[in-house]
Amino acid sequence: MKNYTLKVHDIKKETKDTITLCFKQPGLKKIKYQAGQYLTLSFRINGRKYTRPYSFSSAPSADAFLETTIKRVPNGIFSNYVHDTVQVGDIVEVMEPIGDFVHTHDEFTNQIYFWGVGSGVTPLMSIIKEVLISNPLVQVNLIYGNKNFESTIFLDLIDDLLKQYPEKFKVWHFHTQYNHVERHHFVKSGRINTAFILDLLQDTDVEQTKHYICGPIDLKNTIKEALGILKCPKENILSEDFELIKNPKDFEDIVTHTINIQFQGIDTIVEVEKGKSVLEAALDAGIELPYSCQTGSCNTCKGKLVAGELRMIGLSKERDDLESEDFLLCCSYPLTDGVFVEIAP
Ligand SMILES: Cc1cc2nc3c(=O)[nH]c(=O)nc-3n(C[C@H](O)[C@H](O)[C@H](O)COP(=O)(O)OP(=O)(O)OC[C@H]3O[C@@H](n4cnc5c(N)ncnc54)[C@H](O)[C@@H]3O)c2cc1C
Ligand code: FES
């Protein structure tokens, strides 16, 4: 995995709790990415290195700068550090862009639906801009949930795109704090719901639609269920998870174990407390293992199991690309003593 350093060119305030960091492309070799992918940022905070992925809100065909849009998470270490500390001119360490939440044009799709809530709009906006510019024949629809217009990220950009592409781009806003004097026609009260989805798509040939979902688990389940009722092919639906949702039931038989981690040729004995992943335990022990998504969807934290037993829990997507001895350490929990994990340098 390649690492780069990028200079912060500008910081844009999007809403009360959301900013966009605009990075200058490196002078010599530009960083290539696809709309919808993410950039992994790292900072040393109180002596410890923290790493977090942030989806691009920029699109290669639309924007000169690399942009990521970051919302403050209450008590979140990284997001608050970025909001409170990062300034124009700062140099930030990043990994090369990764992620498979991207759009590939095909001749069958004539309608794309983007379903998002809150900061989940970030990768959707990146793909929307790219498709509007590069795919003149495809209709683009955004269904976007927020509390109200004050908390709606990219509201001005969405309004600009509506003016620029009046035929090709449609937006429905859902507001949980609905105000009767809202200025848009397409503002609905409450959450994105099954009845709305079924109604919206009732006269549409779902085989010719694609769906991109990014937001909380409830949103993903609602959209997938409704699309299931409409018999939308599974391969037409893509989703991105910002957070791993842990089910306490999956951890009932997991107990604390001491394991051996070999990284950069050095063996370290680490206690993995019940409920902590091998990655979290290693980071707590000061071993700076590489990682990014922490949801089991990339390969950055992959380790090889040499002895003992591990179990992967809560991967956000099926991973049939892994060999039997390969484990994603952000989602791996020891089942036995004597676990030995080797991480390639
Ligand atoms: C592929 C991917 C793309 C992402 N893109 C974006 C993006 O474009 N913009 C963006 O703002 N964030 C994005 N995230 C989330 C981001 O990486 C961080 O997880 C988030 O900023 C919180 O980090 P933190 O260090 O502030 O919080 P932490 O200190 O890691 O967590 C603090 C607490 O907040 C909870 N929490 C963690 N993440 C979230 C979340 N996203 N929403 C609500 N609660 C949370 C945790 O469960 C924990 O209890 C993305 C995540 C992934 C996996
Ligand atoms: S950090 Fe991405 S799979 Fe573990």
PDB file of C-alpha atoms and ligand atoms in Angstrom, residues 18 38 50 52-56 68-80 119 122-123 240-244 292-295 297, ligand 1:
ATOM      1  CA  THR A  18     -19.098  19.219   8.937  1.00  0.00           C
ATOM      2  CA  TYR A  38     -11.976   6.732  -0.080  1.00  0.00           C
ATOM      3  CA  TYR A  50      -4.682   7.085  14.434  1.00  0.00           C
ATOM      4  CA  ARG A  52      -9.459   6.790   9.510  1.00  0.00           C
ATOM      5  CA  PRO A  53     -10.957   6.412   6.036  1.00  0.00           C
ATOM      6  CA  TYR A  54     -12.938   9.285   4.463  1.00  0.00           C
ATOM      7  CA  SER A  55     -14.810   8.962   1.182  1.00  0.00           C
ATOM      8  CA  PHE A  56     -13.997  11.403  -1.562  1.00  0.00           C
ATOM      9  CA  THR A  68     -12.945  14.636   1.788  1.00  0.00           C
ATOM     10  CA  THR A  69     -15.864  15.767   3.926  1.00  0.00           C
ATOM     11  CA  ILE A  70     -15.684  15.059   7.638  1.00  0.00           C
ATOM     12  CA  LYS A  71     -18.476  15.211  10.194  1.00  0.00           C
ATOM     13  CA  ARG A  72     -17.763  15.557  13.907  1.00  0.00           C
ATOM     14  CA  VAL A  73     -18.722  12.384  15.752  1.00  0.00           C
ATOM     15  CA  PRO A  74     -19.553  13.040  19.431  1.00  0.00           C
ATOM     16  CA  ASN A  75     -16.469  12.018  21.462  1.00  0.00           C
ATOM     17  CA  GLY A  76     -14.777  10.778  18.284  1.00  0.00           C
ATOM     18  CA  ILE A  77     -10.993  11.004  18.530  1.00  0.00           C
ATOM     19  CA  PHE A  78     -10.089  11.608  14.910  1.00  0.00           C
ATOM     20  CA  SER A  79     -13.007  13.669  13.604  1.00  0.00           C
ATOM     21  CA  ASN A  80     -12.761  16.150  16.495  1.00  0.00           C
ATOM     22  CA  SER A 119     -22.508  12.237   6.080  1.00  0.00           C
ATOM     23  CA  THR A 122     -20.198  12.028   0.737  1.00  0.00           C
ATOM     24  CA  PRO A 123     -19.362   9.144  -1.650  1.00  0.00           C
ATOM     25  CA  GLU A 240     -20.987   1.430   1.812  1.00  0.00           C
ATOM     26  CA  ASP A 241     -20.707   1.149   5.606  1.00  0.00           C
ATOM     27  CA  PHE A 242     -18.992   3.858   7.639  1.00  0.00           C
ATOM     28  CA  GLU A 243     -19.196   1.900  10.873  1.00  0.00           C
ATOM     29  CA  LEU A 244     -19.076  -1.721  12.015  1.00  0.00           C
ATOM     30  CA  SER A 292      -8.059   1.589   7.131  1.00  0.00           C
ATOM     31  CA  CYS A 293     -11.807   0.803   7.036  1.00  0.00           C
ATOM     32  CA  GLN A 294     -12.153  -1.252  10.255  1.00  0.00           C
ATOM     33  CA  THR A 295     -15.316  -2.761   8.755  1.00  0.00           C
ATOM     34  CA  SER A 297     -14.115  -4.409   3.552  1.00  0.00           C
TER      35      SER A 297
HETATM   36  C1  LIG B   1     -15.217   3.386   3.996  1.00  0.00           C
HETATM   37  C2  LIG B   1     -15.502   4.490   4.974  1.00  0.00           C
HETATM   38  C3  LIG B   1     -15.710   5.783   4.502  1.00  0.00           C
HETATM   39  C4  LIG B   1     -16.000   6.809   5.409  1.00  0.00           C
HETATM   40  N1  LIG B   1     -16.235   8.067   4.934  1.00  0.00           N
HETATM   41  C5  LIG B   1     -16.565   9.055   5.785  1.00  0.00           C
HETATM   42  C6  LIG B   1     -16.863  10.363   5.285  1.00  0.00           C
HETATM   43  O1  LIG B   1     -16.838  10.611   4.090  1.00  0.00           O
HETATM   44  N2  LIG B   1     -17.169  11.330   6.195  1.00  0.00           N
HETATM   45  C7  LIG B   1     -17.222  11.077   7.540  1.00  0.00           C
HETATM   46  O2  LIG B   1     -17.491  12.017   8.315  1.00  0.00           O
HETATM   47  N3  LIG B   1     -16.942   9.843   8.037  1.00  0.00           N
HETATM   48  C8  LIG B   1     -16.603   8.840   7.189  1.00  0.00           C
HETATM   49  N4  LIG B   1     -16.308   7.592   7.687  1.00  0.00           N
HETATM   50  C9  LIG B   1     -16.229   7.402   9.146  1.00  0.00           C
HETATM   51  C10 LIG B   1     -14.838   7.788   9.651  1.00  0.00           C
HETATM   52  O3  LIG B   1     -13.851   6.945   9.095  1.00  0.00           O
HETATM   53  C11 LIG B   1     -14.693   7.686  11.179  1.00  0.00           C
HETATM   54  O4  LIG B   1     -15.135   6.427  11.595  1.00  0.00           O
HETATM   55  C12 LIG B   1     -15.490   8.774  11.889  1.00  0.00           C
HETATM   56  O5  LIG B   1     -15.006  10.058  11.516  1.00  0.00           O
HETATM   57  C13 LIG B   1     -15.363   8.605  13.424  1.00  0.00           C
HETATM   58  O6  LIG B   1     -14.019   8.615  13.768  1.00  0.00           O
HETATM   59  P1  LIG B   1     -13.562   9.173  15.202  1.00  0.00           P
HETATM   60  O7  LIG B   1     -12.145   8.803  15.405  1.00  0.00           O
HETATM   61  O8  LIG B   1     -13.941  10.597  15.314  1.00  0.00           O
HETATM   62  O9  LIG B   1     -14.509   8.353  16.197  1.00  0.00           O
HETATM   63  P2  LIG B   1     -14.012   7.141  17.125  1.00  0.00           P
HETATM   64  O10 LIG B   1     -13.179   7.690  18.215  1.00  0.00           O
HETATM   65  O11 LIG B   1     -13.433   6.075  16.240  1.00  0.00           O
HETATM   66  O12 LIG B   1     -15.422   6.621  17.646  1.00  0.00           O
HETATM   67  C14 LIG B   1     -16.141   7.265  18.702  1.00  0.00           C
HETATM   68  C15 LIG B   1     -17.519   6.665  18.834  1.00  0.00           C
HETATM   69  O13 LIG B   1     -18.339   7.018  17.717  1.00  0.00           O
HETATM   70  C16 LIG B   1     -18.903   5.880  17.076  1.00  0.00           C
HETATM   71  N5  LIG B   1     -18.776   6.116  15.631  1.00  0.00           N
HETATM   72  C17 LIG B   1     -17.698   5.852  14.867  1.00  0.00           C
HETATM   73  N6  LIG B   1     -17.935   6.218  13.586  1.00  0.00           N
HETATM   74  C18 LIG B   1     -19.171   6.734  13.561  1.00  0.00           C
HETATM   75  C19 LIG B   1     -19.963   7.309  12.515  1.00  0.00           C
HETATM   76  N7  LIG B   1     -19.522   7.409  11.236  1.00  0.00           N
HETATM   77  N8  LIG B   1     -21.190   7.767  12.855  1.00  0.00           N
HETATM   78  C20 LIG B   1     -21.647   7.685  14.132  1.00  0.00           C
HETATM   79  N9  LIG B   1     -20.925   7.152  15.141  1.00  0.00           N
HETATM   80  C21 LIG B   1     -19.711   6.690  14.868  1.00  0.00           C
HETATM   81  C22 LIG B   1     -18.059   4.710  17.521  1.00  0.00           C
HETATM   82  O14 LIG B   1     -18.864   3.537  17.590  1.00  0.00           O
HETATM   83  C23 LIG B   1     -17.560   5.156  18.894  1.00  0.00           C
HETATM   84  O15 LIG B   1     -18.497   4.797  19.859  1.00  0.00           O
HETATM   85  C24 LIG B   1     -16.039   6.540   6.808  1.00  0.00           C
HETATM   86  C25 LIG B   1     -15.805   5.244   7.275  1.00  0.00           C
HETATM   87  C26 LIG B   1     -15.560   4.219   6.362  1.00  0.00           C
HETATM   88  C27 LIG B   1     -15.330   2.828   6.879  1.00  0.00           C
END
